Amino acid sequence: MELEEVELREFLNKLYLNFGYDFRDYAQASLKRRICHYLQLKKINSLSELWDNITSDNAALEQMIQEISVTVTEMFRDPSFFKSLNKHVIPRLKTYPFFKVWVAGCATGEEAYTIAIILKEAGLLERSIIYATDINQRSLRKAADGIFPIDSMKNYIANYQQYGGLGDFSQYYSAKYNSVMMNKELSKNMVFAPHNLAVDSVFNEFELIICRNVLIYFNQTLQNKVINLFYQSLCDFGYLGLGSKESLLFTDKRKEFTEIDRKEKLFMKTAK
C-alpha cells in the first residue's frame, strides 16, 4: 500500500489536534512503513477508514499507537554503554544524598529495570527515583507490571554478564509458566507516567537522563527540540545517555555538553 504525503500529513495533523499524539516530526519514511504495516495487519484500506476506526473505538486508537510507536527494547541492550555508565556516572551519583533519573521513551520498561539493577548493585537504589515515561499507555502498563516473556531471559542474562553484573541475574525475577516477574523491590522507587517528547515540557530536574534509540525516529527539527528539553531538565553537570546511532552534532545545545564517552554517546551538561 502506498500513502500519499499530503494524505499522511493530514492524518497526522488530525491525530495531534484531536488526541494530542504528535507524530508530525517523526522521520517520515520509517513512520510511513509502520502505518502501512498496521493497515495491512488490520485489513484497513485507507487512512480515512483508519480514522473512522480510531475515532469510534478508543481501544483501536490505543492499539494503533502501540503499533506505530517503536517498542523494541531489551535489558542491558548494548552492554558496553552500561559499562561506561557504571564507570563514569555511578561514582558521581554516589556523591548525591538523593538523585533522580529519567528514562525517556521507556517503551515496556526494560531499560528502566536495567537502571534499577545497576543502582541496586551500586547501593544507590534506595536514594533514587526513576521516572520512566512513554507516549504509549499500553507499553507503560506493561512496564509497571514488570512481566516479560521467559524466552527473553536468555538474551538478557547474556547482556547482563557482558555488562559485568555483580550477581546472578535470576535473583532479580521469579519465573512462572511462560513469563517472569521482576522483583517489586526494583520498581518501588519507579514512577511510570505518560510523556510525549514531541509536545510535553520539563516536569522535573534530573541528575541522569537516558533516551536511547528514540531520537533516530525523529526528524532533525524534533531531535533538536528534544535535546533542548533534556538540557533544560538536567541539573548542572547532569548526564545524558543516547543510542549508538544518535548524536548532539546538529543540535543547538551541542556546545553545552561535554563528551564523556564518544563511542557510547555519554554526555555531561556543562554549568550555565
mmCIF file of C-alpha atoms in Angstrom:
data_model
loop_
_atom_site.group_PDB
_atom_site.id
_atom_site.type_symbol
_atom_site.label_atom_id
_atom_site.label_comp_id
_atom_site.label_asym_id
_atom_site.label_seq_id
_atom_site.Cartn_x
_atom_site.Cartn_y
_atom_site.Cartn_z
ATOM 1 C CA MET A 1 0.000 0.000 0.000
ATOM 2 C CA GLU A 2 1.287 3.457 -0.942
ATOM 3 C CA LEU A 3 0.421 6.513 1.156
ATOM 4 C CA GLU A 4 0.430 9.989 -0.347
ATOM 5 C CA GLU A 5 2.474 12.593 1.554
ATOM 6 C CA VAL A 6 -0.440 15.052 1.709
ATOM 7 C CA GLU A 7 -2.820 12.362 2.932
ATOM 8 C CA LEU A 8 -0.381 11.248 5.634
ATOM 9 C CA ARG A 9 0.276 14.821 6.763
ATOM 10 C CA GLU A 10 -3.453 15.485 7.081
ATOM 11 C CA PHE A 11 -3.924 12.281 9.104
ATOM 12 C CA LEU A 12 -1.067 13.165 11.474
ATOM 13 C CA ASN A 13 -2.415 16.701 11.943
ATOM 14 C CA LYS A 14 -5.860 15.366 12.847
ATOM 15 C CA LEU A 15 -4.310 12.800 15.192
ATOM 16 C CA TYR A 16 -2.488 15.564 17.042
ATOM 17 C CA LEU A 17 -5.369 18.052 17.127
ATOM 18 C CA ASN A 18 -7.944 15.502 18.283
ATOM 19 C CA PHE A 19 -5.912 13.238 20.567
ATOM 20 C CA GLY A 20 -2.624 15.027 21.358
ATOM 21 C CA TYR A 21 -0.393 12.330 19.849
ATOM 22 C CA ASP A 22 2.221 14.169 17.799
ATOM 23 C CA PHE A 23 3.993 12.126 15.124
ATOM 24 C CA ARG A 24 4.301 15.063 12.710
ATOM 25 C CA ASP A 25 8.058 15.443 13.131
ATOM 26 C CA TYR A 26 8.914 11.757 13.172
ATOM 27 C CA ALA A 27 11.165 10.518 10.358
ATOM 28 C CA GLN A 28 8.565 10.081 7.633
ATOM 29 C CA ALA A 29 9.964 7.046 5.806
ATOM 30 C CA SER A 30 10.024 4.754 8.850
ATOM 31 C CA LEU A 31 6.713 6.118 10.187
ATOM 32 C CA LYS A 32 5.047 5.513 6.832
ATOM 33 C CA ARG A 33 6.313 1.914 6.832
ATOM 34 C CA ARG A 34 4.874 1.295 10.300
ATOM 35 C CA ILE A 35 1.486 2.777 9.395
ATOM 36 C CA CYS A 36 1.333 0.763 6.161
ATOM 37 C CA HIS A 37 2.181 -2.379 8.111
ATOM 38 C CA TYR A 38 -0.619 -1.623 10.572
ATOM 39 C CA LEU A 39 -3.141 -1.037 7.768
ATOM 40 C CA GLN A 40 -2.228 -4.382 6.204
ATOM 41 C CA LEU A 41 -2.342 -6.120 9.575
ATOM 42 C CA LYS A 42 -5.857 -4.827 10.241
ATOM 43 C CA LYS A 43 -7.009 -5.174 6.612
ATOM 44 C CA ILE A 44 -7.838 -1.462 6.516
ATOM 45 C CA ASN A 45 -7.822 0.025 3.026
ATOM 46 C CA SER A 46 -7.156 3.714 3.626
ATOM 47 C CA LEU A 47 -6.234 6.358 6.183
ATOM 48 C CA SER A 48 -9.800 7.680 6.109
ATOM 49 C CA GLU A 49 -11.075 4.221 7.062
ATOM 50 C CA LEU A 50 -8.436 4.068 9.812
ATOM 51 C CA TRP A 51 -9.589 7.482 11.066
ATOM 52 C CA ASP A 52 -13.180 6.278 11.316
ATOM 53 C CA ASN A 53 -11.924 3.226 13.183
ATOM 54 C CA ILE A 54 -9.894 5.057 15.840
ATOM 55 C CA THR A 55 -12.430 7.856 16.403
ATOM 56 C CA SER A 56 -15.209 5.386 17.135
ATOM 57 C CA ASP A 57 -13.208 2.987 19.320
ATOM 58 C CA ASN A 58 -10.721 4.121 21.976
ATOM 59 C CA ALA A 59 -9.186 0.634 22.183
ATOM 60 C CA ALA A 60 -8.479 0.806 18.439
ATOM 61 C CA LEU A 61 -6.728 4.152 18.937
ATOM 62 C CA GLU A 62 -4.578 2.724 21.715
ATOM 63 C CA GLN A 63 -3.713 -0.320 19.630
ATOM 64 C CA MET A 64 -2.697 1.841 16.668
ATOM 65 C CA ILE A 65 -0.443 3.986 18.872
ATOM 66 C CA GLN A 66 1.078 0.776 20.251
ATOM 67 C CA GLU A 67 1.852 -0.465 16.744
ATOM 68 C CA ILE A 68 3.211 2.712 15.172
ATOM 69 C CA SER A 69 5.323 3.840 18.121
ATOM 70 C CA VAL A 70 8.575 1.934 18.466
ATOM 71 C CA THR A 71 8.704 -0.524 21.374
ATOM 72 C CA VAL A 72 11.737 -2.673 20.502
ATOM 73 C CA THR A 73 13.980 -2.864 23.555
ATOM 74 C CA GLU A 74 15.773 -5.281 25.875
ATOM 75 C CA MET A 75 17.520 -5.302 29.235
ATOM 76 C CA PHE A 76 21.182 -4.256 29.206
ATOM 77 C CA ARG A 77 20.917 -3.620 25.457
ATOM 78 C CA ASP A 78 24.408 -2.644 24.250
ATOM 79 C CA PRO A 79 26.229 -3.809 27.414
ATOM 80 C CA SER A 80 29.238 -1.586 26.677
ATOM 81 C CA PHE A 81 27.059 1.510 27.152
ATOM 82 C CA PHE A 82 26.085 0.404 30.645
ATOM 83 C CA LYS A 83 29.718 -0.451 31.433
ATOM 84 C CA SER A 84 30.597 3.130 30.552
ATOM 85 C CA LEU A 85 27.680 4.436 32.613
ATOM 86 C CA ASN A 86 28.890 2.392 35.570
ATOM 87 C CA LYS A 87 32.432 3.687 35.167
ATOM 88 C CA HIS A 88 31.738 7.390 34.569
ATOM 89 C CA VAL A 89 28.333 8.220 36.056
ATOM 90 C CA ILE A 90 27.754 5.940 39.045
ATOM 91 C CA PRO A 91 30.732 7.380 41.023
ATOM 92 C CA ARG A 92 29.256 10.874 40.574
ATOM 93 C CA LEU A 93 25.765 9.738 41.605
ATOM 94 C CA LYS A 94 27.293 8.331 44.796
ATOM 95 C CA THR A 95 28.117 11.898 45.849
ATOM 96 C CA TYR A 96 24.419 12.865 45.959
ATOM 97 C CA PRO A 97 22.290 12.148 49.044
ATOM 98 C CA PHE A 98 19.331 11.738 46.659
ATOM 99 C CA PHE A 99 19.005 11.871 42.875
ATOM 100 C CA LYS A 100 16.516 11.460 40.043
ATOM 101 C CA VAL A 101 16.832 9.511 36.798
ATOM 102 C CA TRP A 102 14.618 9.925 33.733
ATOM 103 C CA VAL A 103 14.296 7.037 31.278
ATOM 104 C CA ALA A 104 12.574 8.838 28.395
ATOM 105 C CA GLY A 105 10.775 6.754 25.783
ATOM 106 C CA CYS A 106 10.935 3.742 28.096
ATOM 107 C CA ALA A 107 8.642 1.520 25.960
ATOM 108 C CA THR A 108 7.839 -1.605 28.005
ATOM 109 C CA GLY A 109 10.337 -0.748 30.735
ATOM 110 C CA GLU A 110 13.350 -2.960 30.108
ATOM 111 C CA GLU A 111 15.787 -0.048 30.286
ATOM 112 C CA ALA A 112 14.206 1.288 33.489
ATOM 113 C CA TYR A 113 14.680 -2.109 35.163
ATOM 114 C CA THR A 114 18.247 -2.190 33.831
ATOM 115 C CA ILE A 115 18.984 1.132 35.545
ATOM 116 C CA ALA A 116 17.341 -0.122 38.751
ATOM 117 C CA ILE A 117 19.592 -3.212 38.790
ATOM 118 C CA ILE A 118 22.715 -1.108 38.213
ATOM 119 C CA LEU A 119 21.728 1.257 41.031
ATOM 120 C CA LYS A 120 20.921 -1.634 43.363
ATOM 121 C CA GLU A 121 24.316 -3.231 42.783
ATOM 122 C CA ALA A 122 25.947 0.146 43.470
ATOM 123 C CA GLY A 123 23.964 0.541 46.706
ATOM 124 C CA LEU A 124 22.116 3.554 45.297
ATOM 125 C CA LEU A 125 18.597 2.325 44.581
ATOM 126 C CA GLU A 126 17.222 3.450 47.949
ATOM 127 C CA ARG A 127 18.215 7.075 47.379
ATOM 128 C CA SER A 128 16.933 7.396 43.836
ATOM 129 C CA ILE A 129 13.696 7.852 41.939
ATOM 130 C CA ILE A 130 13.481 6.556 38.373
ATOM 131 C CA TYR A 131 10.912 8.279 36.172
ATOM 132 C CA ALA A 132 10.039 6.032 33.211
ATOM 133 C CA THR A 133 7.935 7.784 30.581
ATOM 134 C CA ASP A 134 6.498 6.992 27.176
ATOM 135 C CA ILE A 135 3.817 8.165 24.752
ATOM 136 C CA ASN A 136 2.350 4.666 24.678
ATOM 137 C CA GLN A 137 -0.105 3.932 27.506
ATOM 138 C CA ARG A 138 -0.268 0.203 26.799
ATOM 139 C CA SER A 139 3.526 -0.078 26.967
ATOM 140 C CA LEU A 140 3.547 1.850 30.253
ATOM 141 C CA ARG A 141 1.089 -0.595 31.798
ATOM 142 C CA LYS A 142 3.324 -3.489 30.749
ATOM 143 C CA ALA A 143 6.336 -1.690 32.205
ATOM 144 C CA ALA A 144 4.571 -1.108 35.522
ATOM 145 C CA ASP A 145 3.525 -4.779 35.679
ATOM 146 C CA GLY A 146 7.165 -5.826 35.212
ATOM 147 C CA ILE A 147 6.186 -9.061 33.452
ATOM 148 C CA PHE A 148 8.284 -10.222 30.498
ATOM 149 C CA PRO A 149 8.386 -13.337 28.276
ATOM 150 C CA ILE A 150 10.611 -16.045 29.714
ATOM 151 C CA ASP A 151 12.096 -16.530 26.231
ATOM 152 C CA SER A 152 13.724 -13.091 26.555
ATOM 153 C CA MET A 153 15.717 -14.045 29.635
ATOM 154 C CA LYS A 154 18.487 -15.925 27.839
ATOM 155 C CA ASN A 155 19.393 -12.779 25.921
ATOM 156 C CA TYR A 156 19.007 -10.523 28.963
ATOM 157 C CA ILE A 157 21.244 -12.800 31.051
ATOM 158 C CA ALA A 158 23.915 -12.749 28.325
ATOM 159 C CA ASN A 159 23.745 -8.934 28.167
ATOM 160 C CA TYR A 160 23.967 -8.686 31.963
ATOM 161 C CA GLN A 161 27.030 -10.933 32.028
ATOM 162 C CA GLN A 162 28.718 -8.924 29.255
ATOM 163 C CA TYR A 163 27.993 -5.755 31.208
ATOM 164 C CA GLY A 164 29.784 -7.261 34.209
ATOM 165 C CA GLY A 165 26.886 -7.665 36.615
ATOM 166 C CA LEU A 166 27.865 -8.495 40.178
ATOM 167 C CA GLY A 167 25.426 -11.321 40.834
ATOM 168 C CA ASP A 168 23.178 -13.933 39.300
ATOM 169 C CA PHE A 169 20.589 -12.240 37.085
ATOM 170 C CA SER A 170 17.935 -14.745 38.192
ATOM 171 C CA GLN A 171 17.887 -13.108 41.648
ATOM 172 C CA TYR A 172 16.013 -10.170 40.100
ATOM 173 C CA TYR A 173 12.944 -12.058 38.892
ATOM 174 C CA SER A 174 10.700 -15.021 39.584
ATOM 175 C CA ALA A 175 9.554 -17.333 36.789
ATOM 176 C CA LYS A 176 6.044 -18.640 36.332
ATOM 177 C CA TYR A 177 4.908 -20.621 33.292
ATOM 178 C CA ASN A 178 5.983 -18.655 30.183
ATOM 179 C CA SER A 179 6.668 -15.361 31.945
ATOM 180 C CA VAL A 180 8.933 -13.793 34.513
ATOM 181 C CA MET A 181 8.028 -11.081 37.007
ATOM 182 C CA MET A 182 10.691 -8.595 38.024
ATOM 183 C CA ASN A 183 11.132 -8.201 41.781
ATOM 184 C CA LYS A 184 8.947 -5.428 43.188
ATOM 185 C CA GLU A 185 11.972 -4.093 45.061
ATOM 186 C CA LEU A 186 13.309 -2.855 41.712
ATOM 187 C CA SER A 187 10.198 -0.832 40.878
ATOM 188 C CA LYS A 188 9.229 0.547 44.281
ATOM 189 C CA ASN A 189 11.104 3.796 43.518
ATOM 190 C CA MET A 190 9.905 3.964 39.900
ATOM 191 C CA VAL A 191 7.269 6.322 38.553
ATOM 192 C CA PHE A 192 5.671 5.258 35.250
ATOM 193 C CA ALA A 193 3.931 8.162 33.528
ATOM 194 C CA PRO A 194 2.826 9.296 30.068
ATOM 195 C CA HIS A 195 5.057 11.927 28.479
ATOM 196 C CA ASN A 196 5.166 12.926 24.829
ATOM 197 C CA LEU A 197 8.642 14.150 23.887
ATOM 198 C CA ALA A 198 7.202 15.947 20.858
ATOM 199 C CA VAL A 199 4.861 18.248 22.789
ATOM 200 C CA ASP A 200 5.312 17.932 26.564
ATOM 201 C CA SER A 201 7.664 20.089 28.616
ATOM 202 C CA VAL A 202 10.053 19.947 31.568
ATOM 203 C CA PHE A 203 8.491 18.257 34.606
ATOM 204 C CA ASN A 204 11.446 17.819 36.984
ATOM 205 C CA GLU A 205 15.209 18.239 37.355
ATOM 206 C CA PHE A 206 17.384 15.172 36.851
ATOM 207 C CA GLU A 207 20.923 14.057 37.530
ATOM 208 C CA LEU A 208 20.744 11.468 34.724
ATOM 209 C CA ILE A 209 18.599 11.186 31.585
ATOM 210 C CA ILE A 210 18.638 8.052 29.435
ATOM 211 C CA CYS A 211 16.991 8.229 25.999
ATOM 212 C CA ARG A 212 18.482 5.573 23.755
ATOM 213 C CA ASN A 213 17.358 4.627 20.243
ATOM 214 C CA VAL A 214 14.421 7.040 20.277
ATOM 215 C CA LEU A 215 15.816 10.134 18.529
ATOM 216 C CA ILE A 216 16.628 8.106 15.403
ATOM 217 C CA TYR A 217 12.887 8.001 14.694
ATOM 218 C CA PHE A 218 12.585 11.824 14.795
ATOM 219 C CA ASN A 219 13.451 14.349 12.118
ATOM 220 C CA GLN A 220 16.176 16.940 12.763
ATOM 221 C CA THR A 221 13.735 19.593 13.995
ATOM 222 C CA LEU A 222 12.240 17.318 16.636
ATOM 223 C CA GLN A 223 15.649 15.936 17.644
ATOM 224 C CA ASN A 224 16.802 19.491 18.321
ATOM 225 C CA LYS A 225 13.642 20.248 20.313
ATOM 226 C CA VAL A 226 14.051 17.128 22.452
ATOM 227 C CA ILE A 227 17.739 17.797 23.175
ATOM 228 C CA ASN A 228 16.719 21.293 24.321
ATOM 229 C CA LEU A 229 14.129 19.683 26.598
ATOM 230 C CA PHE A 230 16.771 17.365 28.064
ATOM 231 C CA TYR A 231 19.176 20.267 28.558
ATOM 232 C CA GLN A 232 16.521 22.206 30.484
ATOM 233 C CA SER A 233 15.676 19.087 32.517
ATOM 234 C CA LEU A 234 19.245 18.312 33.617
ATOM 235 C CA CYS A 235 20.954 19.787 36.640
ATOM 236 C CA ASP A 236 24.392 21.326 36.111
ATOM 237 C CA PHE A 237 26.877 18.509 35.476
ATOM 238 C CA GLY A 238 23.974 16.103 34.896
ATOM 239 C CA TYR A 239 24.458 13.233 32.458
ATOM 240 C CA LEU A 240 22.727 12.318 29.197
ATOM 241 C CA GLY A 241 22.921 8.895 27.545
ATOM 242 C CA LEU A 242 21.898 8.437 23.892
ATOM 243 C CA GLY A 243 21.826 5.490 21.486
ATOM 244 C CA SER A 244 24.828 4.411 19.419
ATOM 245 C CA LYS A 245 23.447 5.966 16.202
ATOM 246 C CA GLU A 246 22.382 9.223 17.853
ATOM 247 C CA SER A 247 24.306 12.457 18.216
ATOM 248 C CA LEU A 248 24.265 16.029 19.514
ATOM 249 C CA LEU A 249 26.198 17.162 16.447
ATOM 250 C CA PHE A 250 23.477 19.130 14.651
ATOM 251 C CA THR A 251 21.645 20.424 17.717
ATOM 252 C CA ASP A 252 21.653 23.918 19.232
ATOM 253 C CA LYS A 253 22.999 22.632 22.544
ATOM 254 C CA ARG A 254 25.965 20.630 21.232
ATOM 255 C CA LYS A 255 28.439 23.094 22.806
ATOM 256 C CA GLU A 256 26.609 22.987 26.136
ATOM 257 C CA PHE A 257 27.577 19.352 26.702
ATOM 258 C CA THR A 258 30.939 17.712 27.350
ATOM 259 C CA GLU A 259 31.566 14.376 25.677
ATOM 260 C CA ILE A 260 32.277 11.794 28.391
ATOM 261 C CA ASP A 261 32.444 8.752 26.122
ATOM 262 C CA ARG A 262 32.268 9.402 22.376
ATOM 263 C CA LYS A 263 31.769 5.779 21.374
ATOM 264 C CA GLU A 264 28.987 5.122 23.900
ATOM 265 C CA LYS A 265 27.276 8.519 23.410
ATOM 266 C CA LEU A 266 27.508 9.610 27.021
ATOM 267 C CA PHE A 267 27.497 13.362 27.712
ATOM 268 C CA MET A 268 27.629 15.746 30.663
ATOM 269 C CA LYS A 269 25.832 19.086 30.795
ATOM 270 C CA THR A 270 28.283 21.893 31.450
ATOM 271 C CA ALA A 271 27.446 24.572 34.021
ATOM 272 C CA LYS A 272 25.403 27.559 32.852
#
